[in-house]
């Protein structure tokens, strides 16, 4: 089992760097290989995940990945690996890193007026990745390490979204080279639009959403003189660009596409998160009041969520009750239902509820987290481990799953397994030294011969990576 974890971790994270790849000095020569692009993306992600603005919410990232993959599978590179994530930032922006990492600001998710609009932005970013736009920008430069290229990728994105704040980051990083790259983006934008639009259509969304969103962005910019949304800087919108897309869309068949409930629920969750618990309760109560506005199911979900945050679990249960009858099949509704039941200590049938819910929605990690917590409280460590091991096969890069695994092992007194699992948690959070320390503890606690040899080889690889970082 451990071997599987290790392979999974190795194919998807920083460990690949030490995995017998050619000398990193080669990276500046020609076009980057897919592996090199992935490594640049992975390295950039360590910086991004460590940032306060990275939104660590499994429900929101699961939703973005589900929507994103619906598009990827209809793109020019359906087999390419992607990771979609949210940045907790009110400014309107979206960006793509080499290797398939696509970030969307919460401000952008909230300003979209339909799921097709959000999909149009993701489709455009996916095209930047599949056409290697950012990768091509940095590959012509003389950077001799993947780390330097990752740093420059992040600097370019920062410079384009906020020219003032990022000046410091650019100093000493070939400022001239970056500036030139910033200016040559029109062709990239047009290409990303064209391919993004094709993807949007193939995936079954409303294609009119793309010009509608761009036009609104452009109008907003004219209103907010001197305060251009970041999205306009990272993806310059010209009138020709909008006219070109609008022209293409006119030749496509009309299709009315309803938003998914998850899209509405994600927006309600973000609206709740943006406010204090009391403000959120007031906001959603008002939306459900006589002057009803917005999707009523989503507003009710938002109210129940806000009441839970405000420690009013009994009222949350009351307000939430109609939803459970109305909306039978949605993972976010099921997650909140479980949380409300637990907060109200309605323990009867709870295990069964979670068993069914995790079977119905095996990809919804928030449900797994809560179910495991419940199993641990009930001292059912073996059941918890069984569930976690299954989940880790589908989500091998989720540090939270390893953390829960470590807690289960700890309760069972299995110290070697505990520290081994913790090492993965640290590694996936980008804390290499913490990971090495945990592996050493696992080695000291070791009794299982097979696991010991795996730990030894992991230690060797982790130390090689640490040494490469120090250079
Ligand atoms: Zn763009």
Short mmCIF file of C-alpha atoms and ligand atoms in Angstrom, two decimals:
data_model
loop_
_atom_site.label_atom_id
_atom_site.label_comp_id
_atom_site.label_asym_id
_atom_site.label_seq_id
_atom_site.Cartn_x
_atom_site.Cartn_y
_atom_site.Cartn_z
CA UNK A 1 0.00 0.00 0.00
CA UNK A 2 2.77 2.40 0.91
CA UNK A 3 4.43 1.79 -2.41
CA UNK A 4 1.34 2.93 -4.19
CA UNK A 5 1.23 6.09 -2.11
CA UNK A 6 4.80 6.78 -2.92
CA UNK A 7 4.40 6.28 -6.64
CA UNK A 8 1.35 8.52 -6.64
CA UNK A 9 3.16 11.19 -4.70
CA UNK A 10 6.18 10.86 -6.92
CA UNK A 11 4.35 11.28 -10.17
CA UNK A 12 2.49 14.31 -8.98
CA UNK A 13 4.79 16.41 -6.89
CA UNK A 14 8.22 17.77 -6.25
CA UNK A 15 9.74 14.32 -5.94
CA UNK A 16 9.91 14.04 -9.70
CA UNK A 17 12.77 16.49 -9.67
CA UNK A 18 15.14 13.94 -8.28
CA UNK A 19 13.72 11.24 -10.44
CA UNK A 20 16.54 10.81 -12.90
CA UNK A 21 15.59 13.71 -15.14
CA UNK A 22 18.31 15.16 -17.35
CA UNK A 23 20.56 17.91 -16.10
CA UNK A 24 18.43 20.94 -15.35
CA UNK A 25 20.95 23.08 -17.23
CA UNK A 26 19.24 21.99 -20.43
CA UNK A 27 16.04 23.87 -19.78
CA UNK A 28 16.96 27.11 -21.51
CA UNK A 29 17.83 25.53 -24.82
CA UNK A 30 14.70 24.75 -26.78
CA UNK A 31 11.02 24.18 -26.24
CA UNK A 32 10.26 22.75 -22.82
CA UNK A 33 9.22 19.13 -22.55
CA UNK A 34 5.81 18.38 -21.01
CA UNK A 35 7.60 17.12 -17.89
CA UNK A 36 9.63 20.32 -17.59
CA UNK A 37 6.49 22.41 -17.94
CA UNK A 38 4.82 20.33 -15.26
CA UNK A 39 7.81 20.80 -12.96
CA UNK A 40 7.75 24.56 -13.46
CA UNK A 41 4.05 24.53 -12.62
CA UNK A 42 4.60 22.33 -9.54
CA UNK A 43 7.37 24.59 -8.28
CA UNK A 44 5.26 27.70 -8.82
CA UNK A 45 2.45 26.00 -6.93
CA UNK A 46 4.59 25.64 -3.80
CA UNK A 47 4.81 29.41 -3.73
CA UNK A 48 1.10 29.82 -4.45
CA UNK A 49 -0.12 27.18 -1.95
CA UNK A 50 2.02 28.73 0.76
CA UNK A 51 0.43 32.13 0.13
CA UNK A 52 -2.36 33.30 2.45
CA UNK A 53 -4.65 33.97 -0.46
CA UNK A 54 -4.67 30.34 -1.64
CA UNK A 55 -8.19 29.10 -0.89
CA UNK A 56 -7.90 25.74 0.83
CA UNK A 57 -11.53 24.65 0.52
CA UNK A 58 -12.06 21.15 -0.86
CA UNK A 59 -15.67 21.83 -1.94
CA UNK A 60 -14.74 24.85 -4.02
CA UNK A 61 -11.70 23.23 -5.60
CA UNK A 62 -13.62 20.00 -6.26
CA UNK A 63 -16.27 22.05 -8.06
CA UNK A 64 -13.70 23.99 -10.11
CA UNK A 65 -11.97 20.76 -11.09
CA UNK A 66 -15.21 19.11 -12.09
CA UNK A 67 -16.16 22.09 -14.27
CA UNK A 68 -12.59 22.41 -15.54
CA UNK A 69 -12.32 18.76 -16.54
CA UNK A 70 -15.63 18.95 -18.37
CA UNK A 71 -13.86 21.50 -20.58
CA UNK A 72 -10.44 19.81 -20.68
CA UNK A 73 -12.00 16.61 -22.00
CA UNK A 74 -13.36 18.68 -24.91
CA UNK A 75 -10.14 20.61 -25.53
CA UNK A 76 -7.32 19.97 -27.99
CA UNK A 77 -5.42 18.08 -25.24
CA UNK A 78 -8.03 15.91 -23.50
CA UNK A 79 -5.36 13.75 -21.88
CA UNK A 80 -3.39 16.57 -20.25
CA UNK A 81 -3.37 16.70 -16.44
CA UNK A 82 -4.84 19.89 -14.93
CA UNK A 83 -5.37 21.34 -11.49
CA UNK A 84 -7.89 24.11 -10.92
CA UNK A 85 -7.85 26.14 -7.71
CA UNK A 86 -9.30 29.34 -6.24
CA UNK A 87 -7.49 32.41 -4.93
CA UNK A 88 -9.30 34.25 -2.17
CA UNK A 89 -9.13 37.70 -3.71
CA UNK A 90 -11.90 40.13 -4.63
CA UNK A 91 -10.12 41.46 -7.66
CA UNK A 92 -11.23 39.91 -10.93
CA UNK A 93 -8.57 37.63 -12.32
CA UNK A 94 -7.74 34.20 -13.67
CA UNK A 95 -4.38 32.82 -14.74
CA UNK A 96 -2.70 29.70 -16.09
CA UNK A 97 0.71 28.32 -15.18
CA UNK A 98 2.74 25.95 -17.35
CA UNK A 99 1.84 22.31 -16.88
CA UNK A 100 -1.92 22.77 -16.38
CA UNK A 101 -2.36 24.78 -13.16
CA UNK A 102 -5.25 27.21 -13.47
CA UNK A 103 -6.13 29.71 -10.75
CA UNK A 104 -9.36 31.71 -10.52
CA UNK A 105 -9.94 34.58 -8.10
CA UNK A 106 -13.08 34.40 -5.97
CA UNK A 107 -13.90 37.91 -7.26
CA UNK A 108 -14.17 36.50 -10.78
CA UNK A 109 -16.35 33.57 -9.71
CA UNK A 110 -18.70 36.03 -8.00
CA UNK A 111 -18.92 38.46 -10.90
CA UNK A 112 -19.87 35.83 -13.48
CA UNK A 113 -23.59 35.85 -14.25
CA UNK A 114 -23.83 32.25 -15.38
CA UNK A 115 -21.90 29.01 -15.20
CA UNK A 116 -21.24 29.30 -18.95
CA UNK A 117 -19.43 32.61 -18.29
CA UNK A 118 -17.19 30.96 -15.71
CA UNK A 119 -16.65 28.07 -18.14
CA UNK A 120 -15.69 30.55 -20.87
CA UNK A 121 -12.93 31.96 -18.65
CA UNK A 122 -11.67 28.47 -17.78
CA UNK A 123 -11.80 27.43 -21.45
CA UNK A 124 -9.63 30.43 -22.35
CA UNK A 125 -7.09 29.57 -19.59
CA UNK A 126 -7.02 25.91 -20.66
CA UNK A 127 -6.07 27.08 -24.16
CA UNK A 128 -3.19 29.17 -22.75
CA UNK A 129 -1.90 25.93 -21.21
CA UNK A 130 -2.41 23.64 -24.20
CA UNK A 131 -0.79 26.24 -26.49
CA UNK A 132 2.14 26.59 -24.04
CA UNK A 133 1.90 30.39 -24.04
CA UNK A 134 3.58 31.17 -20.76
CA UNK A 135 5.99 28.27 -21.20
CA UNK A 136 7.11 29.65 -24.55
CA UNK A 137 7.60 33.09 -23.01
CA UNK A 138 10.04 31.82 -20.46
CA UNK A 139 11.75 29.11 -22.46
CA UNK A 140 13.56 31.57 -24.72
CA UNK A 141 15.32 33.13 -21.74
CA UNK A 142 18.58 32.08 -20.23
CA UNK A 143 17.36 30.58 -16.97
CA UNK A 144 19.39 27.63 -15.93
CA UNK A 145 17.11 25.96 -13.40
CA UNK A 146 13.50 24.93 -13.18
CA UNK A 147 13.31 26.89 -9.91
CA UNK A 148 14.39 30.10 -11.65
CA UNK A 149 11.87 29.49 -14.42
CA UNK A 150 9.12 28.88 -11.90
CA UNK A 151 10.05 32.13 -10.15
CA UNK A 152 9.93 34.01 -13.43
CA UNK A 153 6.56 32.45 -14.31
CA UNK A 154 5.10 33.68 -11.02
CA UNK A 155 6.74 37.09 -11.48
CA UNK A 156 5.28 37.49 -14.97
CA UNK A 157 1.80 36.66 -13.67
CA UNK A 158 2.21 39.05 -10.76
CA UNK A 159 3.55 41.82 -12.97
CA UNK A 160 0.68 41.49 -15.38
CA UNK A 161 -2.01 41.52 -12.74
CA UNK A 162 -0.60 44.30 -10.59
CA UNK A 163 2.17 46.39 -12.13
CA UNK A 164 2.79 48.59 -9.06
CA UNK A 165 3.01 45.91 -6.40
CA UNK A 166 5.27 43.61 -8.32
CA UNK A 167 8.07 46.00 -9.25
CA UNK A 168 10.13 44.70 -6.34
CA UNK A 169 9.73 41.12 -7.49
CA UNK A 170 11.02 41.97 -10.92
CA UNK A 171 14.13 43.82 -9.81
CA UNK A 172 17.07 41.58 -10.45
CA UNK A 173 14.97 39.25 -12.55
CA UNK A 174 15.72 40.54 -16.01
CA UNK A 175 13.14 43.28 -15.84
CA UNK A 176 13.65 44.13 -19.52
CA UNK A 177 12.93 40.58 -20.59
CA UNK A 178 9.70 40.49 -18.60
CA UNK A 179 8.56 43.82 -19.98
CA UNK A 180 9.03 42.60 -23.54
CA UNK A 181 7.02 39.48 -22.77
CA UNK A 182 4.19 41.56 -21.35
CA UNK A 183 3.80 43.43 -24.59
CA UNK A 184 3.56 40.44 -26.91
CA UNK A 185 0.35 38.90 -25.80
CA UNK A 186 -2.25 39.92 -28.34
CA UNK A 187 -1.65 36.90 -30.58
CA UNK A 188 -1.83 34.64 -27.51
CA UNK A 189 -5.13 36.17 -26.42
CA UNK A 190 -6.68 35.68 -29.84
CA UNK A 191 -5.52 32.10 -30.02
CA UNK A 192 -6.80 31.36 -26.49
CA UNK A 193 -10.17 32.91 -27.39
CA UNK A 194 -10.54 30.90 -30.57
CA UNK A 195 -9.64 27.56 -28.97
CA UNK A 196 -11.46 28.37 -25.74
CA UNK A 197 -14.63 29.12 -27.67
CA UNK A 198 -14.40 25.82 -29.56
CA UNK A 199 -13.95 23.97 -26.27
CA UNK A 200 -16.87 25.81 -24.70
CA UNK A 201 -19.14 24.81 -27.55
CA UNK A 202 -18.01 21.19 -27.63
CA UNK A 203 -18.52 20.89 -23.88
CA UNK A 204 -22.13 21.99 -24.30
CA UNK A 205 -22.10 25.44 -22.69
CA UNK A 206 -23.77 28.63 -23.93
CA UNK A 207 -21.18 30.16 -26.28
CA UNK A 208 -22.73 33.64 -26.06
CA UNK A 209 -21.38 33.76 -22.52
CA UNK A 210 -17.87 34.42 -23.79
CA UNK A 211 -18.44 37.72 -25.62
CA UNK A 212 -20.97 38.74 -22.94
CA UNK A 213 -18.38 38.37 -20.18
CA UNK A 214 -15.65 40.18 -22.13
CA UNK A 215 -17.98 43.03 -23.03
CA UNK A 216 -18.99 43.46 -19.41
CA UNK A 217 -15.35 43.50 -18.34
CA UNK A 218 -14.61 46.12 -20.95
CA UNK A 219 -17.56 48.28 -19.89
CA UNK A 220 -16.58 48.02 -16.22
CA UNK A 221 -13.09 49.14 -17.10
CA UNK A 222 -14.36 52.28 -18.76
CA UNK A 223 -16.40 53.06 -15.64
CA UNK A 224 -13.51 52.40 -13.28
CA UNK A 225 -11.05 54.83 -14.80
CA UNK A 226 -7.55 54.11 -13.51
CA UNK A 227 -8.66 51.00 -11.67
CA UNK A 228 -8.43 48.33 -14.34
CA UNK A 229 -9.47 44.84 -13.23
CA UNK A 230 -6.46 42.51 -13.12
CA UNK A 231 -8.13 40.27 -15.67
CA UNK A 232 -7.87 43.06 -18.24
CA UNK A 233 -4.14 43.35 -17.61
CA UNK A 234 -3.43 39.63 -17.73
CA UNK A 235 -5.69 39.19 -20.76
CA UNK A 236 -5.86 42.53 -22.59
CA UNK A 237 -9.35 42.94 -24.04
CA UNK A 238 -9.51 44.96 -27.22
CA UNK A 239 -12.59 45.87 -29.22
CA UNK A 240 -11.29 43.73 -32.08
CA UNK A 241 -11.05 40.79 -29.74
CA UNK A 242 -14.63 41.16 -28.58
CA UNK A 243 -15.90 41.74 -32.14
CA UNK A 244 -14.03 38.69 -33.40
CA UNK A 245 -15.59 36.40 -30.80
CA UNK A 246 -19.05 37.92 -31.18
CA UNK A 247 -18.80 37.28 -34.93
CA UNK A 248 -17.84 33.64 -34.44
CA UNK A 249 -20.59 33.10 -31.87
CA UNK A 250 -23.24 34.41 -34.27
CA UNK A 251 -22.50 31.54 -36.60
CA UNK A 252 -22.99 28.98 -33.86
CA UNK A 253 -26.36 27.43 -32.95
CA UNK A 254 -28.26 29.01 -30.07
CA UNK A 255 -28.32 26.93 -26.93
CA UNK A 256 -29.88 27.82 -23.60
CA UNK A 257 -27.94 26.16 -20.80
CA UNK A 258 -29.10 26.12 -17.19
CA UNK A 259 -26.57 26.65 -14.39
CA UNK A 260 -25.80 23.63 -12.26
CA UNK A 261 -26.95 23.77 -8.65
CA UNK A 262 -23.31 23.37 -7.56
CA UNK A 263 -22.39 26.60 -9.36
CA UNK A 264 -25.08 28.43 -7.37
CA UNK A 265 -24.05 26.77 -4.11
CA UNK A 266 -20.37 27.60 -4.63
CA UNK A 267 -21.29 31.24 -5.16
CA UNK A 268 -23.46 31.24 -2.02
CA UNK A 269 -20.59 29.71 -0.05
CA UNK A 270 -18.19 32.40 -1.31
CA UNK A 271 -20.72 35.14 -0.55
CA UNK A 272 -20.99 33.76 2.97
CA UNK A 273 -17.22 33.57 3.40
CA UNK A 274 -16.80 37.21 2.37
CA UNK A 275 -18.88 38.38 5.29
CA UNK A 276 -18.73 38.01 9.06
CA UNK A 277 -21.13 35.29 10.31
CA UNK A 278 -23.67 37.90 11.51
CA UNK A 279 -23.51 39.88 8.28
CA UNK A 280 -23.91 36.69 6.28
CA UNK A 281 -27.01 35.69 8.29
CA UNK A 282 -28.52 39.12 7.62
CA UNK A 283 -27.60 39.02 3.93
CA UNK A 284 -29.18 35.63 3.23
CA UNK A 285 -32.24 36.30 5.43
CA UNK A 286 -32.85 39.38 3.32
CA UNK A 287 -32.41 37.42 0.08
CA UNK A 288 -35.09 34.97 1.27
CA UNK A 289 -37.38 37.75 2.55
CA UNK A 290 -40.28 39.53 0.83
CA UNK A 291 -37.93 41.11 -1.74
CA UNK A 292 -36.66 37.69 -2.82
CA UNK A 293 -33.55 37.76 -4.98
CA UNK A 294 -31.19 35.20 -6.43
CA UNK A 295 -31.56 31.42 -6.61
CA UNK A 296 -33.69 30.61 -3.57
CA UNK A 297 -32.21 27.14 -3.03
CA UNK A 298 -28.70 28.60 -2.99
CA UNK A 299 -29.75 31.48 -0.71
CA UNK A 300 -31.27 29.01 1.75
CA UNK A 301 -28.10 26.95 1.65
CA UNK A 302 -26.12 30.18 2.28
CA UNK A 303 -28.33 31.03 5.25
CA UNK A 304 -27.91 27.59 6.84
CA UNK A 305 -24.16 27.81 6.29
CA UNK A 306 -24.03 31.29 7.85
CA UNK A 307 -26.10 30.14 10.85
CA UNK A 308 -23.67 27.26 11.40
CA UNK A 309 -20.75 29.68 11.34
CA UNK A 310 -22.68 31.83 13.82
CA UNK A 311 -23.10 28.84 16.17
CA UNK A 312 -26.88 28.71 15.69
CA UNK A 313 -27.10 25.05 14.74
CA UNK A 314 -30.72 24.52 15.83
CA UNK A 315 -31.95 27.36 13.62
CA UNK A 316 -29.65 26.14 10.84
CA UNK A 317 -31.43 22.76 11.00
CA UNK A 318 -34.82 24.49 10.74
CA UNK A 319 -33.88 26.68 7.78
CA UNK A 320 -32.13 23.80 6.04
CA UNK A 321 -34.96 21.25 6.39
CA UNK A 322 -36.86 22.26 3.21
CA UNK A 323 -33.71 21.80 1.13
CA UNK A 324 -33.32 18.17 2.08
CA UNK A 325 -36.75 17.41 0.71
CA UNK A 326 -36.39 19.59 -2.39
CA UNK A 327 -32.83 18.76 -3.38
CA UNK A 328 -32.22 15.08 -3.16
CA UNK A 329 -28.94 14.69 -4.93
CA UNK A 330 -26.14 17.19 -4.43
CA UNK A 331 -22.83 16.63 -2.62
CA UNK A 332 -22.62 20.11 -1.07
CA UNK A 333 -26.17 19.80 0.28
CA UNK A 334 -25.29 16.36 1.69
CA UNK A 335 -22.12 17.73 3.31
CA UNK A 336 -23.97 20.54 5.05
CA UNK A 337 -26.77 18.15 6.08
CA UNK A 338 -24.20 15.95 7.84
CA UNK A 339 -22.53 18.92 9.52
CA UNK A 340 -25.88 20.20 10.80
CA UNK A 341 -26.82 16.75 12.16
CA UNK A 342 -23.47 16.45 13.92
CA UNK A 343 -23.72 19.94 15.42
CA UNK A 344 -27.19 19.10 16.72
CA UNK A 345 -25.93 15.81 18.16
CA UNK A 346 -28.45 13.82 16.17
CA UNK A 347 -26.18 10.78 16.24
CA UNK A 348 -28.84 8.29 15.31
CA UNK A 349 -28.25 6.96 11.82
CA UNK A 350 -25.31 9.32 11.31
CA UNK A 351 -22.81 6.61 10.40
CA UNK A 352 -25.27 5.19 7.92
CA UNK A 353 -25.91 8.67 6.49
CA UNK A 354 -22.19 9.17 5.84
CA UNK A 355 -21.72 5.66 4.48
CA UNK A 356 -24.42 6.34 1.88
CA UNK A 357 -23.29 9.89 1.15
CA UNK A 358 -19.65 8.90 0.55
CA UNK A 359 -20.84 6.10 -1.71
CA UNK A 360 -23.11 8.47 -3.64
CA UNK A 361 -20.43 11.16 -3.94
CA UNK A 362 -17.08 9.38 -3.77
CA UNK A 363 -15.26 12.35 -5.34
CA UNK A 364 -16.47 14.89 -2.77
CA UNK A 365 -13.58 15.10 -0.33
CA UNK A 366 -15.35 17.28 2.25
CA UNK A 367 -17.72 14.37 2.95
CA UNK A 368 -14.79 12.02 3.49
CA UNK A 369 -13.09 14.43 5.91
CA UNK A 370 -16.26 14.68 8.00
CA UNK A 371 -16.98 10.95 7.90
CA UNK A 372 -13.44 10.14 9.02
CA UNK A 373 -13.71 12.64 11.90
CA UNK A 374 -16.90 10.89 12.98
CA UNK A 375 -15.28 7.45 12.76
CA UNK A 376 -12.30 8.66 14.79
CA UNK A 377 -14.60 10.08 17.46
CA UNK A 378 -16.30 6.71 17.59
CA UNK A 379 -12.88 5.01 17.95
CA UNK A 380 -13.45 3.14 14.69
CA UNK A 381 -9.87 3.52 13.50
CA UNK A 382 -9.81 0.55 11.13
CA UNK A 383 -12.94 1.77 9.33
CA UNK A 384 -11.38 5.23 9.08
CA UNK A 385 -8.19 3.79 7.58
CA UNK A 386 -10.09 1.68 5.08
CA UNK A 387 -11.97 4.72 3.82
CA UNK A 388 -8.82 6.89 3.74
CA UNK A 389 -6.84 4.29 1.81
CA UNK A 390 -9.58 4.16 -0.83
CA UNK A 391 -9.70 7.96 -1.08
CA UNK A 392 -5.93 8.31 -1.36
CA UNK A 393 -6.02 6.21 -4.52
CA UNK A 394 -8.25 8.86 -6.18
CA UNK A 395 -6.67 11.88 -4.48
CA UNK A 396 -2.99 11.02 -3.94
CA UNK A 397 -1.94 14.67 -3.57
CA UNK A 398 -4.37 15.67 -0.83
CA UNK A 399 -2.34 16.40 2.33
CA UNK A 400 -5.46 16.35 4.54
CA UNK A 401 -6.08 12.66 3.79
CA UNK A 402 -2.57 11.75 5.00
CA UNK A 403 -3.01 13.90 8.07
CA UNK A 404 -6.20 12.01 8.97
CA UNK A 405 -4.40 8.76 8.23
CA UNK A 406 -1.61 9.77 10.64
CA UNK A 407 -4.18 10.49 13.36
CA UNK A 408 -5.73 7.06 12.88
CA UNK A 409 -2.34 5.33 13.08
CA UNK A 410 -1.42 7.39 16.11
CA UNK A 411 -4.57 6.24 17.91
CA UNK A 412 -3.66 2.65 17.08
CA UNK A 413 -0.12 3.14 18.41
CA UNK A 414 1.40 2.48 14.96
CA UNK A 415 4.17 5.04 15.17
CA UNK A 416 6.06 4.06 12.04
CA UNK A 417 2.93 4.44 9.90
CA UNK A 418 1.97 7.63 11.70
CA UNK A 419 5.25 9.41 10.94
CA UNK A 420 5.35 8.00 7.43
CA UNK A 421 1.91 9.45 6.67
CA UNK A 422 2.88 12.77 8.30
CA UNK A 423 5.92 12.92 6.02
CA UNK A 424 3.54 12.96 3.03
CA UNK A 425 1.44 15.69 4.62
CA UNK A 426 4.51 17.88 5.09
CA UNK A 427 5.88 17.12 1.63
CA UNK A 428 2.56 18.03 0.01
CA UNK A 429 2.53 21.31 1.91
CA UNK A 430 5.99 21.98 0.45
CA UNK A 431 7.77 21.53 3.80
CA UNK A 432 10.68 19.37 2.76
CA UNK A 433 12.58 19.52 6.04
CA UNK A 434 9.49 18.63 8.04
CA UNK A 435 9.01 15.66 5.73
CA UNK A 436 12.62 14.50 6.22
CA UNK A 437 12.26 14.81 9.98
CA UNK A 438 9.10 12.69 9.94
CA UNK A 439 10.77 10.05 7.78
CA UNK A 440 13.64 9.87 10.26
CA UNK A 441 11.17 9.42 13.11
CA UNK A 442 9.39 6.72 11.10
CA UNK A 443 12.72 4.99 10.54
CA UNK A 444 13.54 5.05 14.26
CA UNK A 445 10.11 3.70 15.14
CA UNK A 446 10.42 1.09 12.40
CA UNK A 447 9.53 -2.53 12.81
CA UNK A 448 8.18 -3.41 9.37
CA UNK A 449 11.07 -4.40 7.13
CA UNK A 450 9.36 -3.62 3.81
CA UNK A 451 8.22 -0.24 4.93
CA UNK A 452 11.69 0.53 6.27
CA UNK A 453 13.26 0.02 2.87
CA UNK A 454 10.65 2.32 1.29
CA UNK A 455 11.37 4.92 3.96
CA UNK A 456 15.11 4.64 3.29
CA UNK A 457 14.70 5.28 -0.42
CA UNK A 458 12.30 8.16 0.18
CA UNK A 459 14.75 9.72 2.63
CA UNK A 460 17.47 9.50 0.02
CA UNK A 461 15.29 11.23 -2.59
CA UNK A 462 14.04 13.92 -0.23
CA UNK A 463 17.61 14.71 0.81
CA UNK A 464 18.70 14.98 -2.83
CA UNK A 465 15.91 17.45 -3.50
CA UNK A 466 16.79 19.44 -0.38
CA UNK A 467 20.43 19.58 -1.53
CA UNK A 468 19.32 20.75 -5.00
CA UNK A 469 17.24 23.51 -3.36
CA UNK A 470 20.21 24.71 -1.32
CA UNK A 471 22.37 25.20 -4.42
ZN1 LIG B 1 -5.69 35.24 -21.87
#
